[in-house]
mmCIF file of C-alpha atoms in Angstrom:
data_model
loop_
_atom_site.group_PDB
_atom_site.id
_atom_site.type_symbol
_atom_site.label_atom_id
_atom_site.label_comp_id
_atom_site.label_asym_id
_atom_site.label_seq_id
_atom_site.Cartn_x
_atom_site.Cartn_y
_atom_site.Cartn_z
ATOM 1 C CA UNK A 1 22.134 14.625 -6.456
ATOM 2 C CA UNK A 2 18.629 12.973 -6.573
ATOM 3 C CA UNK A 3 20.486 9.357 -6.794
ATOM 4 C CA UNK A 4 22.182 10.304 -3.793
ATOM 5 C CA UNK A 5 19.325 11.202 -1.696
ATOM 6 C CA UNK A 6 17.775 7.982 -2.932
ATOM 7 C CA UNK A 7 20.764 6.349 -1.485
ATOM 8 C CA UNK A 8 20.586 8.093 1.689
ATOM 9 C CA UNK A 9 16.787 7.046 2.812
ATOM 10 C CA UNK A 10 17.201 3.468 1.280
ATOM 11 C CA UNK A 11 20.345 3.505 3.745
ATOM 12 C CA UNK A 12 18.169 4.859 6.884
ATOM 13 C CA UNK A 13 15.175 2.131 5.659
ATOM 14 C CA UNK A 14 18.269 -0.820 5.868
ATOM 15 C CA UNK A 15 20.173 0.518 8.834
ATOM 16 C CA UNK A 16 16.878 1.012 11.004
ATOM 17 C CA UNK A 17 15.958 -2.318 10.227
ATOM 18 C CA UNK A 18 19.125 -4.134 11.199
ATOM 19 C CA UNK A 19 18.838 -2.052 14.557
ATOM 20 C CA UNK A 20 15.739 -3.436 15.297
ATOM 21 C CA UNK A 21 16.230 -6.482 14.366
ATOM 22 C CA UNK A 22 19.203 -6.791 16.436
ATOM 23 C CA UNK A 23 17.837 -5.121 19.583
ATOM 24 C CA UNK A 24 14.046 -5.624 18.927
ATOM 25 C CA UNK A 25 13.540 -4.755 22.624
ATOM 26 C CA UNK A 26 15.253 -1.885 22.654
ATOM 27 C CA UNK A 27 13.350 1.333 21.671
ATOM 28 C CA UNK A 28 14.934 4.659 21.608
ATOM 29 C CA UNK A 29 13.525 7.869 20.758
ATOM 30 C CA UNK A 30 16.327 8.873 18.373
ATOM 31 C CA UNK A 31 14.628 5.592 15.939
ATOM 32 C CA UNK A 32 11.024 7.427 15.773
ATOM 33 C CA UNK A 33 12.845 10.867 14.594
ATOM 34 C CA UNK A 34 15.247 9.842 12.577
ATOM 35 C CA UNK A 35 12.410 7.275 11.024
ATOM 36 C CA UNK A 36 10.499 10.564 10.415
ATOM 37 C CA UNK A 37 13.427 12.174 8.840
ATOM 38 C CA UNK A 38 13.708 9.163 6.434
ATOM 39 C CA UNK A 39 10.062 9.592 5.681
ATOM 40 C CA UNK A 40 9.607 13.253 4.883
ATOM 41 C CA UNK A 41 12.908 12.831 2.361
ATOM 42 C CA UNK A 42 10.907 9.800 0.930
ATOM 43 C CA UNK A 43 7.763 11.973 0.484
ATOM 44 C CA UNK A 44 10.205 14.424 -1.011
ATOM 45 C CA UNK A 45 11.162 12.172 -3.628
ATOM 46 C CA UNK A 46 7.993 10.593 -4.618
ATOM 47 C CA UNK A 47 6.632 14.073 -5.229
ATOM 48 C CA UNK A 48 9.476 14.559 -7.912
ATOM 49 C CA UNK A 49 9.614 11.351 -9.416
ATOM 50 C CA UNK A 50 5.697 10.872 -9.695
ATOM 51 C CA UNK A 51 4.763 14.512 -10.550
ATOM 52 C CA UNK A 52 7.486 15.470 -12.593
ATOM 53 C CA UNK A 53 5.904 17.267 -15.651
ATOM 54 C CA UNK A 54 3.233 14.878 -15.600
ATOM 55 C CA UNK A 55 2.011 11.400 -13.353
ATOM 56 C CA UNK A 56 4.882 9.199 -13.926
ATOM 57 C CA UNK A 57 2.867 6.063 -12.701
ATOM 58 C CA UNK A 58 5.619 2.978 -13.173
ATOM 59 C CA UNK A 59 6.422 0.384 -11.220
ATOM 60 C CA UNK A 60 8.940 1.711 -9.175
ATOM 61 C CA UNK A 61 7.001 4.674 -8.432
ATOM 62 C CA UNK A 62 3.860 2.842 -8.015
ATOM 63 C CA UNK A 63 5.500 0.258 -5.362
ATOM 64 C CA UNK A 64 7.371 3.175 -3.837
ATOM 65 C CA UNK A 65 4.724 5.081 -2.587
ATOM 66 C CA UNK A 66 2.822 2.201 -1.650
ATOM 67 C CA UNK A 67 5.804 1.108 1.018
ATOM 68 C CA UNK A 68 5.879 5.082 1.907
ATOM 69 C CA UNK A 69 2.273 5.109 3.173
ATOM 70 C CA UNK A 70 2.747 1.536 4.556
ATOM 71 C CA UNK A 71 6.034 2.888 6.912
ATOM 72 C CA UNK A 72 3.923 6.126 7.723
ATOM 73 C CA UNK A 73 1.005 4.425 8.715
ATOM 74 C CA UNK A 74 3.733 2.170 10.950
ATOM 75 C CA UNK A 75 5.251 4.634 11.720
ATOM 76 C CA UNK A 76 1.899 7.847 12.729
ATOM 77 C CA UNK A 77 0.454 4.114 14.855
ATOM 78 C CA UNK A 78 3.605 3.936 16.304
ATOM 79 C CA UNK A 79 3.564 7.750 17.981
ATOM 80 C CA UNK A 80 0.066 7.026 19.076
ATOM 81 C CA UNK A 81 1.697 4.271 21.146
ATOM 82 C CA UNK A 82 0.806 1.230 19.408
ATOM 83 C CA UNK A 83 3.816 -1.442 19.646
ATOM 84 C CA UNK A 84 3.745 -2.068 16.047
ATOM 85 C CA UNK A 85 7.855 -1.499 16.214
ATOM 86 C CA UNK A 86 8.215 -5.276 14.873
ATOM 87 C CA UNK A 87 6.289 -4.557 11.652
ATOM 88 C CA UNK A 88 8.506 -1.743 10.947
ATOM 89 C CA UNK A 89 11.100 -3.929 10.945
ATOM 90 C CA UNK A 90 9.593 -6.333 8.298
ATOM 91 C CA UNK A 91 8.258 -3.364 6.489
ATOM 92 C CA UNK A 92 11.781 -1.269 6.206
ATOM 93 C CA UNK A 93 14.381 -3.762 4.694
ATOM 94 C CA UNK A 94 11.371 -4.395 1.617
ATOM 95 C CA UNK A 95 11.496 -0.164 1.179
ATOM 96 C CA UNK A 96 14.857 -0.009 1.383
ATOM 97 C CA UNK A 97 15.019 -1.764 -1.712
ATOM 98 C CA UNK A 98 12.024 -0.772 -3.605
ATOM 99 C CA UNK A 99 13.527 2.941 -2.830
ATOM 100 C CA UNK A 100 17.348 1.892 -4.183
ATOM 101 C CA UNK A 101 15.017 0.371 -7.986
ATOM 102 C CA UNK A 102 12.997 3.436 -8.385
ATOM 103 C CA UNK A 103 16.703 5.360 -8.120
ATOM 104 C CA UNK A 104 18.612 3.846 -10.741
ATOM 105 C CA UNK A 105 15.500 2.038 -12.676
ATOM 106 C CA UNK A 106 14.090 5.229 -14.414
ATOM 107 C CA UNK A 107 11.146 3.213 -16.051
ATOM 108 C CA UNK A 108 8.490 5.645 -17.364
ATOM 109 C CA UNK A 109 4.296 5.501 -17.457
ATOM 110 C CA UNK A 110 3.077 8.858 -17.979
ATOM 111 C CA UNK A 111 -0.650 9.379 -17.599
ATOM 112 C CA UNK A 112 -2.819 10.969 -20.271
ATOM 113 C CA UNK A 113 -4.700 13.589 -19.482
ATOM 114 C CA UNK A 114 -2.690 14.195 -16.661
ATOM 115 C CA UNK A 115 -2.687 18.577 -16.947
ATOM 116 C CA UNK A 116 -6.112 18.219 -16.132
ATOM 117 C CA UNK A 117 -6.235 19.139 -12.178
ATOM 118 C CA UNK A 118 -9.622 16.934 -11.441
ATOM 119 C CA UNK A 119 -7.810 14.255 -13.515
ATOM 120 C CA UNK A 120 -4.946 14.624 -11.449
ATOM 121 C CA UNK A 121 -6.811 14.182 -8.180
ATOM 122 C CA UNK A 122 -8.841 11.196 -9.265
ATOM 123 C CA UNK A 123 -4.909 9.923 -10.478
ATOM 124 C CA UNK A 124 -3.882 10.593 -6.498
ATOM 125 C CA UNK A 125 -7.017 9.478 -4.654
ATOM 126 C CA UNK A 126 -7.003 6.135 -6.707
ATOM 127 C CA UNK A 127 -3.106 5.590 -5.787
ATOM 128 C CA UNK A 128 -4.331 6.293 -2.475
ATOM 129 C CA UNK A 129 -6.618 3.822 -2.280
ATOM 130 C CA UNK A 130 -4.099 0.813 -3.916
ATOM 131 C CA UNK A 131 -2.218 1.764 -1.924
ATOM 132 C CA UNK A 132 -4.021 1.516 1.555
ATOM 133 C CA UNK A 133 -5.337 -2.074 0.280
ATOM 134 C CA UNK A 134 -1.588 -3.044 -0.412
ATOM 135 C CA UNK A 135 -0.846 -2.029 2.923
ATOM 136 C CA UNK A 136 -3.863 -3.809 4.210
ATOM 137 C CA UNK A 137 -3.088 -7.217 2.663
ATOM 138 C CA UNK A 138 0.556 -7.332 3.878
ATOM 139 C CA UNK A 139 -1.171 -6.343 7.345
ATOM 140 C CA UNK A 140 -3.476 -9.077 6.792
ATOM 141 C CA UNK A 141 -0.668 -11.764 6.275
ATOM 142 C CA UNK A 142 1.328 -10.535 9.145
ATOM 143 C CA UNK A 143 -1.404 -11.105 11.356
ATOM 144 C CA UNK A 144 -2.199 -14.463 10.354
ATOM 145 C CA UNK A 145 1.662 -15.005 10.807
ATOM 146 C CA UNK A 146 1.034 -13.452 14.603
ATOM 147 C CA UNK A 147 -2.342 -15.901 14.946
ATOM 148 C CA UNK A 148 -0.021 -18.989 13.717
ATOM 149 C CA UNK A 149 2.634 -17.461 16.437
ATOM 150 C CA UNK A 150 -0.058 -17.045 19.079
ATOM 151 C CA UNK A 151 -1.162 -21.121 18.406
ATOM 152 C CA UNK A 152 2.421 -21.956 18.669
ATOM 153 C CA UNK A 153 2.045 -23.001 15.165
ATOM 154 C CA UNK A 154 5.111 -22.925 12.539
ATOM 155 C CA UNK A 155 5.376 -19.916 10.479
ATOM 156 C CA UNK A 156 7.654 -18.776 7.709
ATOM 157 C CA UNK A 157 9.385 -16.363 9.167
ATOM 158 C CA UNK A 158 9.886 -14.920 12.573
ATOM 159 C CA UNK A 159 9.515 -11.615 13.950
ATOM 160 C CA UNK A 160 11.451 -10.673 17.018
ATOM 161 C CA UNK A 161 8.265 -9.534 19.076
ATOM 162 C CA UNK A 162 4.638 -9.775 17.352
ATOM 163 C CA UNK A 163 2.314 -6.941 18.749
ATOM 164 C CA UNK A 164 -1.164 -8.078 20.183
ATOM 165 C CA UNK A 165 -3.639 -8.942 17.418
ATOM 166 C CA UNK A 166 -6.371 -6.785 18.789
ATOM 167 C CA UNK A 167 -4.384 -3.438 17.916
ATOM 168 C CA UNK A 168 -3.576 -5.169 14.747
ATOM 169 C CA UNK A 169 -6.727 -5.939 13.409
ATOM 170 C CA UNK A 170 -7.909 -2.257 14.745
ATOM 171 C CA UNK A 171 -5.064 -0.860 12.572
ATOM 172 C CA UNK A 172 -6.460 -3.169 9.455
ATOM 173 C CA UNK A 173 -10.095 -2.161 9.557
ATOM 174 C CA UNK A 174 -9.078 1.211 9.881
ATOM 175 C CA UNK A 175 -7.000 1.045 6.476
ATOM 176 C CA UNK A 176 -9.406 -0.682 4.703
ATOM 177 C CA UNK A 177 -12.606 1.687 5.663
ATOM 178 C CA UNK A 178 -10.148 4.845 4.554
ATOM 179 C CA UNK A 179 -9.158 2.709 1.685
ATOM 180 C CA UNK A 180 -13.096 1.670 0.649
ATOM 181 C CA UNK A 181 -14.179 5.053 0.948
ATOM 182 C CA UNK A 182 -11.169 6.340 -1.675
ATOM 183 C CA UNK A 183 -11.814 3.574 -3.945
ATOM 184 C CA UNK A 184 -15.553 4.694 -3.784
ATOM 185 C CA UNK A 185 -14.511 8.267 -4.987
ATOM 186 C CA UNK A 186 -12.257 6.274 -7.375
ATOM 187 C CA UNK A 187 -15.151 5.051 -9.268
ATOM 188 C CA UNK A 188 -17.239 7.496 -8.457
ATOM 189 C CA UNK A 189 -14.860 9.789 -10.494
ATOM 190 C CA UNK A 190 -14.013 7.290 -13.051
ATOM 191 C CA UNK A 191 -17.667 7.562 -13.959
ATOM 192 C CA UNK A 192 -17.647 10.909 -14.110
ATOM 193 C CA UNK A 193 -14.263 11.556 -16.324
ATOM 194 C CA UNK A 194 -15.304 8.501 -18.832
ATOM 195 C CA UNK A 195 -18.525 10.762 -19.278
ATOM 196 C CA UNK A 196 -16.990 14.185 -19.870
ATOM 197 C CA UNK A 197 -13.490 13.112 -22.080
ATOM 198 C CA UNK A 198 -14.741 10.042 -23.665
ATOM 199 C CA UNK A 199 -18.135 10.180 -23.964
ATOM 200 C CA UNK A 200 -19.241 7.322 -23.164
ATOM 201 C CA UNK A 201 -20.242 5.362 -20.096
ATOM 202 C CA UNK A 202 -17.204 3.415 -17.972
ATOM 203 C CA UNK A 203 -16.743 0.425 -20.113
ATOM 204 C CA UNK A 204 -17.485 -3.022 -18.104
ATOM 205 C CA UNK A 205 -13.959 -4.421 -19.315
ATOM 206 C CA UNK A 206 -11.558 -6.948 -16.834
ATOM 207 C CA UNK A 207 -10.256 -4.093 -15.085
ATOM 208 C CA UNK A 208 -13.851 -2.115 -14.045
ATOM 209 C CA UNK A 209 -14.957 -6.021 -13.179
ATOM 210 C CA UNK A 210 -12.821 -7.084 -11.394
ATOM 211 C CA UNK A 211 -12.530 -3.237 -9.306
ATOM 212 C CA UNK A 212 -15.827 -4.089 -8.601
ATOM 213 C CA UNK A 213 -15.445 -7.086 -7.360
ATOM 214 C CA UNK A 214 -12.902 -5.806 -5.213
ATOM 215 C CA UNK A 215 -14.932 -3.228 -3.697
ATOM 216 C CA UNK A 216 -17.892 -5.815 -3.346
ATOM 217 C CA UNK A 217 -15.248 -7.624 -0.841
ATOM 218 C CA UNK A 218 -14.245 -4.885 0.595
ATOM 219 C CA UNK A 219 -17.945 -3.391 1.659
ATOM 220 C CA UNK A 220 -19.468 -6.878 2.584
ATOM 221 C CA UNK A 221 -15.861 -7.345 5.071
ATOM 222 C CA UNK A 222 -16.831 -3.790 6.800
ATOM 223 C CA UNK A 223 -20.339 -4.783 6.908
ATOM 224 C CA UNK A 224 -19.604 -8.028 8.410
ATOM 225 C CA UNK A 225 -16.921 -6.337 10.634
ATOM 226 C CA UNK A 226 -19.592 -3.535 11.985
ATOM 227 C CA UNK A 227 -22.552 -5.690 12.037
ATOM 228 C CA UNK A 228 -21.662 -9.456 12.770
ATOM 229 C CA UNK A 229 -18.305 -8.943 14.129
ATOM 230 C CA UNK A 230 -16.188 -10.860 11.924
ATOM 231 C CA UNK A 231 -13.025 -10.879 12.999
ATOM 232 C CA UNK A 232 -9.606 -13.323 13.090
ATOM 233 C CA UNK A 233 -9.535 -15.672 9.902
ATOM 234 C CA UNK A 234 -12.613 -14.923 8.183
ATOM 235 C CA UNK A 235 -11.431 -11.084 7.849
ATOM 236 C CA UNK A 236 -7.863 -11.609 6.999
ATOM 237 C CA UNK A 237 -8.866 -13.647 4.026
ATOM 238 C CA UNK A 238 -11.400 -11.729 2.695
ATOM 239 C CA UNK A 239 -9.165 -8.424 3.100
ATOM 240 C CA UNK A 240 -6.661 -10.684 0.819
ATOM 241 C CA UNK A 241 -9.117 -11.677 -1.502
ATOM 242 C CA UNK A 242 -10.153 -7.986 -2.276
ATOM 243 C CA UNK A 243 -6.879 -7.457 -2.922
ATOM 244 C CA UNK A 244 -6.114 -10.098 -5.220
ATOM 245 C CA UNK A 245 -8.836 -8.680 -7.110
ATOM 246 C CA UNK A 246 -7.214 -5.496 -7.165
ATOM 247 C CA UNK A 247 -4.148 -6.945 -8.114
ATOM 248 C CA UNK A 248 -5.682 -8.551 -11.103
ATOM 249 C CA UNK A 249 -7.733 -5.585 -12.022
ATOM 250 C CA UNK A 250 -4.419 -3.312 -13.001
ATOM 251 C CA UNK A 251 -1.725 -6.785 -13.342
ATOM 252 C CA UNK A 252 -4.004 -9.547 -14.290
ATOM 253 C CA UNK A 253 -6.214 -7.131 -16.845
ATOM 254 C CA UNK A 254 -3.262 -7.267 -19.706
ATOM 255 C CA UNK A 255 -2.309 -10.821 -19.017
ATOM 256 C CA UNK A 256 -6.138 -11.544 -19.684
ATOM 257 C CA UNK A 257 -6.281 -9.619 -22.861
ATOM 258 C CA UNK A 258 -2.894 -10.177 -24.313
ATOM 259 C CA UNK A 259 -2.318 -13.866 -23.107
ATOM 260 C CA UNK A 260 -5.913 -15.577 -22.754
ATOM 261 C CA UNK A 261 -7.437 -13.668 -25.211
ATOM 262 C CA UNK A 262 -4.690 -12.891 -27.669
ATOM 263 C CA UNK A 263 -5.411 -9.273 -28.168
ATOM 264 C CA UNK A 264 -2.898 -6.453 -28.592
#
């Protein structure tokens, strides 16, 4: 049954796409709600496959919810009437797929400690925050894509209908301060839990580094955002570099030890 439903919303994800893409100036009411319907199934599915018995944190599961929250966020912007329909578009056909692999891939990464209910909410507020960044960095790209657009400047692919930048880069600050302040309580409780189950303090390994540096990036950007204005190129590549630093935190951290380093 489950492998059905999965199915079903990877089919919505493909066949609202191809609608849009099609007609990508023709928006219809019956897109937002059926969208929505799409969504809540989605949500329904993540909860089973992530939380089932304990946090299942693979790939599939990991990249799932990360295209759930970036289609929501679409998709919440969207009813506040922000014309953000075109990202949708380039947002749905990528779920669509990622939804149809965590289906029929059943790859496993259970979390220790995972019966542990503060555990368990440090687990959900750190996926939270990846997964805000994720969406911030593919929002970044996008709106260098729209920048490139606006310049009449070649780009690698071409949206139907770009939205203004201004409501763009409104929607990316936004994500990143929600996403700065959960990585914040991501360390913060990473601090905390290192202290009480291993008793010791968080070890300064690749992964804390480079989380750090991440969240260095990712402060100095919102500073320079609130206080200097930076804006346009400066803050799309910085909100890419924090996440590439992110990205090799959790990817890069076992390529480092087991590669470079030739540890097990």
């Amino acid at each position: 049954m489950e492998k059905y439903l999965f199915i079903v919303v990877a089919g919505i994800y493909g066949l609202l796409a191809f609608n849009f893409w099609r007609n990508p100036n023709n928006e219809q009411r019956w897109h937002h709600i059926v969208l929505g319907i799409a969504i809540l199934l989605h949500a329904w599915l993540l909860d089973i496959t992530l939380f089932y018995y304990s946090i299942n944190l693979s790939v599939t599961n990991a990249l799932s919810a990360v295209l759930w929250i970036t289609i929501l966020i679409y998709w919440l912007a969207t009813q506040l009437k922000q014309n953000l329909q075109s990202l949708q578009a380039f947002a749905l056909p990528i779920a669509a797929v990622v939804v149809l692999m965590q289906g029929f891939i059943r790859d496993t990464h259970f979390i220790n400690y995972a019966d542990m209910p503060y555990f368990k909410a440090h687990i959900v507020v750190a996926l939270l925050a990846y997964s805000l960044f994720t969406f911030a960095a593919l929002h970044a790209l996008l709106m260098s894509l729209a920048e490139r657009k606006l310049h009449n400047q070649s780009t690698w692919i071409e949206l139907p209908n770009f939205p203004p930048l201004l409501p763009m880069e409104i929607l990316l600050f936004r994500a990143i301060a929600l996403g700065f302040v959960l990585l914040t309580l991501t360390l913060i409780s990473g601090i905390l839990f290192s202290e009480e189950i291993f008793h010791q303090a968080m070890k300064l390994n690749h992964k804390n580094i480079f989380t750090m540096i991440s969240w260095l990036i990712y402060g100095g950007l919102l500073l320079g955002h609130y206080q200097f204005g930076w804006r346009g190129r400066k803050a799309t590549r910085l909100a890419l570099a924090g996440f590439v630093f992110l990205l090799l935190a959790y990817a890069g951290s076992k390529f480092v030890l087991e590669i470079l380093l030739h540890r097990a």
